[in-house]
């Protein structure tokens, strides 16, 4: 999906386009949203009806143009009103969750192709966004899943995306997990999170703590952003797999051609 010029000027990731996404994430102090820790389950009864209607009206269900055609997602596309509207007319926090970013695509593809990585295991998806990687983990047999995103609207979108894929919604945490006491997870996955130097430093330290305390396996998806490829974490990574991106995703992301899954080995 192609984002327009208004998005490009402010987005934390390299994209083409304009519209609702306009402000960079303030990584020096990611906000904690008021909903807190919400282990949502069931069929979406927690959703505010007006917000649910807003999301359904202003996103499009799509499964094309990505590495994972098996997964349906509600995303912003050129057929959506707010793709073209001025960014300041979007009435909520910036909809980063409405884009299926390349790192998340690679992680999701890898989990779908290698279900043994998650089958019967506990999985934490950090910066879950649209929830695609958590959904891929669920499809591949993960026993316990937590999707984490600081935007509570992303939590609603994730639940809608679970329902699209005929999955019971899994728990969602809408706090900055880097500030919380660490739980035990078999696998932590995070895609497209290394877009800012300060955030990259915080993530690096947090991932080291996860590994040292719990021997947690960590998989990172990234298409080669400079904040990631130039970070010191590179010395602790093992390339797992690299995927060529579909042409629509290349066009949407300023010509990025591949996305890679890395294993963190501190």
JSON list of N, CA and C in Angstrom, two decimals, residues 91-141:
[
{"chain": "A", "resi": 91, "resn": "UNK", "atom": "N", "xyz": [-8.84, 11.60, 13.70]},
{"chain": "A", "resi": 91, "resn": "UNK", "atom": "CA", "xyz": [-9.21, 12.04, 15.04]},
{"chain": "A", "resi": 91, "resn": "UNK", "atom": "C", "xyz": [-8.55, 11.30, 16.19]},
{"chain": "A", "resi": 92, "resn": "UNK", "atom": "N", "xyz": [-7.66, 10.38, 15.90]},
{"chain": "A", "resi": 92, "resn": "UNK", "atom": "CA", "xyz": [-7.07, 9.56, 16.96]},
{"chain": "A", "resi": 92, "resn": "UNK", "atom": "C", "xyz": [-5.55, 9.59, 16.85]},
{"chain": "A", "resi": 93, "resn": "UNK", "atom": "N", "xyz": [-4.88, 8.82, 17.71]},
{"chain": "A", "resi": 93, "resn": "UNK", "atom": "CA", "xyz": [-3.43, 8.72, 17.65]},
{"chain": "A", "resi": 93, "resn": "UNK", "atom": "C", "xyz": [-3.01, 8.15, 16.29]},
{"chain": "A", "resi": 94, "resn": "UNK", "atom": "N", "xyz": [-1.78, 8.48, 15.88]},
{"chain": "A", "resi": 94, "resn": "UNK", "atom": "CA", "xyz": [-1.32, 8.12, 14.53]},
{"chain": "A", "resi": 94, "resn": "UNK", "atom": "C", "xyz": [-1.46, 6.63, 14.27]},
{"chain": "A", "resi": 95, "resn": "UNK", "atom": "N", "xyz": [-2.04, 6.23, 13.14]},
{"chain": "A", "resi": 95, "resn": "UNK", "atom": "CA", "xyz": [-2.40, 4.83, 12.90]},
{"chain": "A", "resi": 95, "resn": "UNK", "atom": "C", "xyz": [-1.26, 4.00, 12.32]},
{"chain": "A", "resi": 96, "resn": "UNK", "atom": "N", "xyz": [-0.15, 3.92, 13.04]},
{"chain": "A", "resi": 96, "resn": "UNK", "atom": "CA", "xyz": [0.94, 3.07, 12.58]},
{"chain": "A", "resi": 96, "resn": "UNK", "atom": "C", "xyz": [0.51, 1.61, 12.47]},
{"chain": "A", "resi": 97, "resn": "UNK", "atom": "N", "xyz": [-0.49, 1.23, 13.27]},
{"chain": "A", "resi": 97, "resn": "UNK", "atom": "CA", "xyz": [-1.02, -0.13, 13.24]},
{"chain": "A", "resi": 97, "resn": "UNK", "atom": "C", "xyz": [-1.71, -0.45, 11.91]},
{"chain": "A", "resi": 98, "resn": "UNK", "atom": "N", "xyz": [-2.05, 0.56, 11.14]},
{"chain": "A", "resi": 98, "resn": "UNK", "atom": "CA", "xyz": [-2.82, 0.35, 9.91]},
{"chain": "A", "resi": 98, "resn": "UNK", "atom": "C", "xyz": [-1.94, 0.07, 8.70]},
{"chain": "A", "resi": 99, "resn": "UNK", "atom": "N", "xyz": [-0.64, -0.09, 8.93]},
{"chain": "A", "resi": 99, "resn": "UNK", "atom": "CA", "xyz": [0.32, -0.42, 7.87]},
{"chain": "A", "resi": 99, "resn": "UNK", "atom": "C", "xyz": [0.94, -1.77, 8.20]},
{"chain": "A", "resi": 100, "resn": "UNK", "atom": "N", "xyz": [1.09, -2.61, 7.20]},
{"chain": "A", "resi": 100, "resn": "UNK", "atom": "CA", "xyz": [1.74, -3.90, 7.39]},
{"chain": "A", "resi": 100, "resn": "UNK", "atom": "C", "xyz": [3.21, -3.73, 6.99]},
{"chain": "A", "resi": 101, "resn": "UNK", "atom": "N", "xyz": [4.03, -3.38, 7.96]},
{"chain": "A", "resi": 101, "resn": "UNK", "atom": "CA", "xyz": [5.42, -3.01, 7.71]},
{"chain": "A", "resi": 101, "resn": "UNK", "atom": "C", "xyz": [6.26, -4.23, 7.30]},
{"chain": "A", "resi": 102, "resn": "UNK", "atom": "N", "xyz": [7.36, -4.02, 6.55]},
{"chain": "A", "resi": 102, "resn": "UNK", "atom": "CA", "xyz": [8.12, -5.14, 5.98]},
{"chain": "A", "resi": 102, "resn": "UNK", "atom": "C", "xyz": [8.73, -6.09, 6.99]},
{"chain": "A", "resi": 103, "resn": "UNK", "atom": "N", "xyz": [9.21, -5.55, 8.13]},
{"chain": "A", "resi": 103, "resn": "UNK", "atom": "CA", "xyz": [9.79, -6.44, 9.14]},
{"chain": "A", "resi": 103, "resn": "UNK", "atom": "C", "xyz": [8.77, -7.40, 9.71]},
{"chain": "A", "resi": 104, "resn": "UNK", "atom": "N", "xyz": [7.57, -6.89, 9.96]},
{"chain": "A", "resi": 104, "resn": "UNK", "atom": "CA", "xyz": [6.50, -7.75, 10.44]},
{"chain": "A", "resi": 104, "resn": "UNK", "atom": "C", "xyz": [6.09, -8.78, 9.41]},
{"chain": "A", "resi": 105, "resn": "UNK", "atom": "N", "xyz": [6.11, -8.39, 8.15]},
{"chain": "A", "resi": 105, "resn": "UNK", "atom": "CA", "xyz": [5.80, -9.35, 7.08]},
{"chain": "A", "resi": 105, "resn": "UNK", "atom": "C", "xyz": [6.78, -10.51, 7.09]},
{"chain": "A", "resi": 106, "resn": "UNK", "atom": "N", "xyz": [8.07, -10.20, 7.23]},
{"chain": "A", "resi": 106, "resn": "UNK", "atom": "CA", "xyz": [9.08, -11.26, 7.23]},
{"chain": "A", "resi": 106, "resn": "UNK", "atom": "C", "xyz": [8.92, -12.19, 8.42]},
{"chain": "A", "resi": 107, "resn": "UNK", "atom": "N", "xyz": [8.71, -11.63, 9.60]},
{"chain": "A", "resi": 107, "resn": "UNK", "atom": "CA", "xyz": [8.50, -12.46, 10.78]},
{"chain": "A", "resi": 107, "resn": "UNK", "atom": "C", "xyz": [7.28, -13.36, 10.61]},
{"chain": "A", "resi": 108, "resn": "UNK", "atom": "N", "xyz": [6.19, -12.78, 10.13]},
{"chain": "A", "resi": 108, "resn": "UNK", "atom": "CA", "xyz": [4.96, -13.55, 9.97]},
{"chain": "A", "resi": 108, "resn": "UNK", "atom": "C", "xyz": [5.15, -14.68, 8.97]},
{"chain": "A", "resi": 109, "resn": "UNK", "atom": "N", "xyz": [5.81, -14.40, 7.85]},
{"chain": "A", "resi": 109, "resn": "UNK", "atom": "CA", "xyz": [6.07, -15.42, 6.84]},
{"chain": "A", "resi": 109, "resn": "UNK", "atom": "C", "xyz": [6.92, -16.55, 7.43]},
{"chain": "A", "resi": 110, "resn": "UNK", "atom": "N", "xyz": [7.92, -16.18, 8.20]},
{"chain": "A", "resi": 110, "resn": "UNK", "atom": "CA", "xyz": [8.81, -17.19, 8.79]},
{"chain": "A", "resi": 110, "resn": "UNK", "atom": "C", "xyz": [8.04, -18.10, 9.75]},
{"chain": "A", "resi": 111, "resn": "UNK", "atom": "N", "xyz": [7.18, -17.54, 10.59]},
{"chain": "A", "resi": 111, "resn": "UNK", "atom": "CA", "xyz": [6.43, -18.36, 11.54]},
{"chain": "A", "resi": 111, "resn": "UNK", "atom": "C", "xyz": [5.43, -19.26, 10.82]},
{"chain": "A", "resi": 112, "resn": "UNK", "atom": "N", "xyz": [4.80, -18.77, 9.77]},
{"chain": "A", "resi": 112, "resn": "UNK", "atom": "CA", "xyz": [3.87, -19.60, 9.01]},
{"chain": "A", "resi": 112, "resn": "UNK", "atom": "C", "xyz": [4.59, -20.75, 8.32]},
{"chain": "A", "resi": 113, "resn": "UNK", "atom": "N", "xyz": [5.80, -20.49, 7.83]},
{"chain": "A", "resi": 113, "resn": "UNK", "atom": "CA", "xyz": [6.56, -21.52, 7.13]},
{"chain": "A", "resi": 113, "resn": "UNK", "atom": "C", "xyz": [7.27, -22.49, 8.07]},
{"chain": "A", "resi": 114, "resn": "UNK", "atom": "N", "xyz": [7.45, -22.07, 9.33]},
{"chain": "A", "resi": 114, "resn": "UNK", "atom": "CA", "xyz": [8.19, -22.87, 10.30]},
{"chain": "A", "resi": 114, "resn": "UNK", "atom": "C", "xyz": [7.41, -22.97, 11.61]},
{"chain": "A", "resi": 115, "resn": "UNK", "atom": "N", "xyz": [6.27, -23.63, 11.59]},
{"chain": "A", "resi": 115, "resn": "UNK", "atom": "CA", "xyz": [5.41, -23.65, 12.78]},
{"chain": "A", "resi": 115, "resn": "UNK", "atom": "C", "xyz": [6.07, -24.25, 14.01]},
{"chain": "A", "resi": 116, "resn": "UNK", "atom": "N", "xyz": [7.08, -25.09, 13.81]},
{"chain": "A", "resi": 116, "resn": "UNK", "atom": "CA", "xyz": [7.77, -25.67, 14.95]},
{"chain": "A", "resi": 116, "resn": "UNK", "atom": "C", "xyz": [8.45, -24.65, 15.84]},
{"chain": "A", "resi": 117, "resn": "UNK", "atom": "N", "xyz": [8.69, -23.46, 15.31]},
{"chain": "A", "resi": 117, "resn": "UNK", "atom": "CA", "xyz": [9.32, -22.40, 16.10]},
{"chain": "A", "resi": 117, "resn": "UNK", "atom": "C", "xyz": [8.41, -21.95, 17.24]},
{"chain": "A", "resi": 118, "resn": "UNK", "atom": "N", "xyz": [7.09, -22.03, 17.03]},
{"chain": "A", "resi": 118, "resn": "UNK", "atom": "CA", "xyz": [6.16, -21.52, 18.03]},
{"chain": "A", "resi": 118, "resn": "UNK", "atom": "C", "xyz": [5.19, -22.56, 18.57]},
{"chain": "A", "resi": 119, "resn": "UNK", "atom": "N", "xyz": [5.07, -23.69, 17.93]},
{"chain": "A", "resi": 119, "resn": "UNK", "atom": "CA", "xyz": [4.05, -24.66, 18.34]},
{"chain": "A", "resi": 119, "resn": "UNK", "atom": "C", "xyz": [4.22, -25.07, 19.80]},
{"chain": "A", "resi": 120, "resn": "UNK", "atom": "N", "xyz": [3.14, -24.89, 20.58]},
{"chain": "A", "resi": 120, "resn": "UNK", "atom": "CA", "xyz": [3.16, -25.26, 21.98]},
{"chain": "A", "resi": 120, "resn": "UNK", "atom": "C", "xyz": [3.94, -24.33, 22.88]},
{"chain": "A", "resi": 121, "resn": "UNK", "atom": "N", "xyz": [4.34, -23.16, 22.36]},
{"chain": "A", "resi": 121, "resn": "UNK", "atom": "CA", "xyz": [5.20, -22.26, 23.12]},
{"chain": "A", "resi": 121, "resn": "UNK", "atom": "C", "xyz": [4.49, -20.95, 23.43]},
{"chain": "A", "resi": 122, "resn": "UNK", "atom": "N", "xyz": [5.11, -20.18, 24.33]},
{"chain": "A", "resi": 122, "resn": "UNK", "atom": "CA", "xyz": [4.60, -18.85, 24.67]},
{"chain": "A", "resi": 122, "resn": "UNK", "atom": "C", "xyz": [5.33, -17.81, 23.85]},
{"chain": "A", "resi": 123, "resn": "UNK", "atom": "N", "xyz": [4.56, -16.84, 23.30]},
{"chain": "A", "resi": 123, "resn": "UNK", "atom": "CA", "xyz": [5.12, -15.87, 22.37]},
{"chain": "A", "resi": 123, "resn": "UNK", "atom": "C", "xyz": [4.68, -14.47, 22.76]},
{"chain": "A", "resi": 124, "resn": "UNK", "atom": "N", "xyz": [5.64, -13.55, 22.84]},
{"chain": "A", "resi": 124, "resn": "UNK", "atom": "CA", "xyz": [5.37, -12.13, 23.06]},
{"chain": "A", "resi": 124, "resn": "UNK", "atom": "C", "xyz": [5.70, -11.38, 21.79]},
{"chain": "A", "resi": 125, "resn": "UNK", "atom": "N", "xyz": [4.71, -10.64, 21.26]},
{"chain": "A", "resi": 125, "resn": "UNK", "atom": "CA", "xyz": [4.90, -9.83, 20.06]},
{"chain": "A", "resi": 125, "resn": "UNK", "atom": "C", "xyz": [4.97, -8.37, 20.49]},
{"chain": "A", "resi": 126, "resn": "UNK", "atom": "N", "xyz": [6.18, -7.78, 20.44]},
{"chain": "A", "resi": 126, "resn": "UNK", "atom": "CA", "xyz": [6.41, -6.41, 20.90]},
{"chain": "A", "resi": 126, "resn": "UNK", "atom": "C", "xyz": [6.20, -5.44, 19.73]},
{"chain": "A", "resi": 127, "resn": "UNK", "atom": "N", "xyz": [5.45, -4.38, 19.97]},
{"chain": "A", "resi": 127, "resn": "UNK", "atom": "CA", "xyz": [5.13, -3.45, 18.89]},
{"chain": "A", "resi": 127, "resn": "UNK", "atom": "C", "xyz": [4.26, -4.13, 17.85]},
{"chain": "A", "resi": 128, "resn": "UNK", "atom": "N", "xyz": [3.20, -4.77, 18.31]},
{"chain": "A", "resi": 128, "resn": "UNK", "atom": "CA", "xyz": [2.43, -5.69, 17.47]},
{"chain": "A", "resi": 128, "resn": "UNK", "atom": "C", "xyz": [1.74, -5.01, 16.30]},
{"chain": "A", "resi": 129, "resn": "UNK", "atom": "N", "xyz": [1.36, -3.74, 16.42]},
{"chain": "A", "resi": 129, "resn": "UNK", "atom": "CA", "xyz": [0.76, -3.03, 15.30]},
{"chain": "A", "resi": 129, "resn": "UNK", "atom": "C", "xyz": [-0.57, -3.63, 14.88]},
{"chain": "A", "resi": 130, "resn": "UNK", "atom": "N", "xyz": [-0.62, -4.12, 13.66]},
{"chain": "A", "resi": 130, "resn": "UNK", "atom": "CA", "xyz": [-1.85, -4.74, 13.15]},
{"chain": "A", "resi": 130, "resn": "UNK", "atom": "C", "xyz": [-2.06, -6.14, 13.70]},
{"chain": "A", "resi": 131, "resn": "UNK", "atom": "N", "xyz": [-1.06, -6.69, 14.39]},
{"chain": "A", "resi": 131, "resn": "UNK", "atom": "CA", "xyz": [-1.18, -8.00, 15.01]},
{"chain": "A", "resi": 131, "resn": "UNK", "atom": "C", "xyz": [-0.85, -9.17, 14.11]},
{"chain": "A", "resi": 132, "resn": "UNK", "atom": "N", "xyz": [-0.31, -8.91, 12.92]},
{"chain": "A", "resi": 132, "resn": "UNK", "atom": "CA", "xyz": [-0.10, -10.00, 11.95]},
{"chain": "A", "resi": 132, "resn": "UNK", "atom": "C", "xyz": [0.85, -11.07, 12.47]},
{"chain": "A", "resi": 133, "resn": "UNK", "atom": "N", "xyz": [1.94, -10.68, 13.13]},
{"chain": "A", "resi": 133, "resn": "UNK", "atom": "CA", "xyz": [2.90, -11.69, 13.58]},
{"chain": "A", "resi": 133, "resn": "UNK", "atom": "C", "xyz": [2.33, -12.52, 14.72]},
{"chain": "A", "resi": 134, "resn": "UNK", "atom": "N", "xyz": [1.59, -11.89, 15.63]},
{"chain": "A", "resi": 134, "resn": "UNK", "atom": "CA", "xyz": [0.91, -12.65, 16.67]},
{"chain": "A", "resi": 134, "resn": "UNK", "atom": "C", "xyz": [-0.12, -13.59, 16.07]},
{"chain": "A", "resi": 135, "resn": "UNK", "atom": "N", "xyz": [-0.83, -13.13, 15.04]},
{"chain": "A", "resi": 135, "resn": "UNK", "atom": "CA", "xyz": [-1.79, -13.97, 14.35]},
{"chain": "A", "resi": 135, "resn": "UNK", "atom": "C", "xyz": [-1.09, -15.15, 13.68]},
{"chain": "A", "resi": 136, "resn": "UNK", "atom": "N", "xyz": [0.05, -14.90, 13.05]},
{"chain": "A", "resi": 136, "resn": "UNK", "atom": "CA", "xyz": [0.82, -15.98, 12.43]},
{"chain": "A", "resi": 136, "resn": "UNK", "atom": "C", "xyz": [1.25, -17.00, 13.48]},
{"chain": "A", "resi": 137, "resn": "UNK", "atom": "N", "xyz": [1.66, -16.51, 14.67]},
{"chain": "A", "resi": 137, "resn": "UNK", "atom": "CA", "xyz": [2.05, -17.43, 15.75]},
{"chain": "A", "resi": 137, "resn": "UNK", "atom": "C", "xyz": [0.86, -18.28, 16.18]},
{"chain": "A", "resi": 138, "resn": "UNK", "atom": "N", "xyz": [-0.30, -17.65, 16.29]},
{"chain": "A", "resi": 138, "resn": "UNK", "atom": "CA", "xyz": [-1.51, -18.40, 16.67]},
{"chain": "A", "resi": 138, "resn": "UNK", "atom": "C", "xyz": [-1.85, -19.44, 15.61]},
{"chain": "A", "resi": 139, "resn": "UNK", "atom": "N", "xyz": [-1.80, -19.06, 14.34]},
{"chain": "A", "resi": 139, "resn": "UNK", "atom": "CA", "xyz": [-2.08, -20.00, 13.26]},
{"chain": "A", "resi": 139, "resn": "UNK", "atom": "C", "xyz": [-1.11, -21.17, 13.27]},
{"chain": "A", "resi": 140, "resn": "UNK", "atom": "N", "xyz": [0.11, -20.92, 13.76]},
{"chain": "A", "resi": 140, "resn": "UNK", "atom": "CA", "xyz": [1.15, -21.95, 13.75]},
{"chain": "A", "resi": 140, "resn": "UNK", "atom": "C", "xyz": [1.20, -22.76, 15.03]},
{"chain": "A", "resi": 141, "resn": "UNK", "atom": "N", "xyz": [0.25, -22.54, 15.93]},
{"chain": "A", "resi": 141, "resn": "UNK", "atom": "CA", "xyz": [0.13, -23.41, 17.09]},
{"chain": "A", "resi": 141, "resn": "UNK", "atom": "C", "xyz": [0.72, -22.91, 18.38]}
]
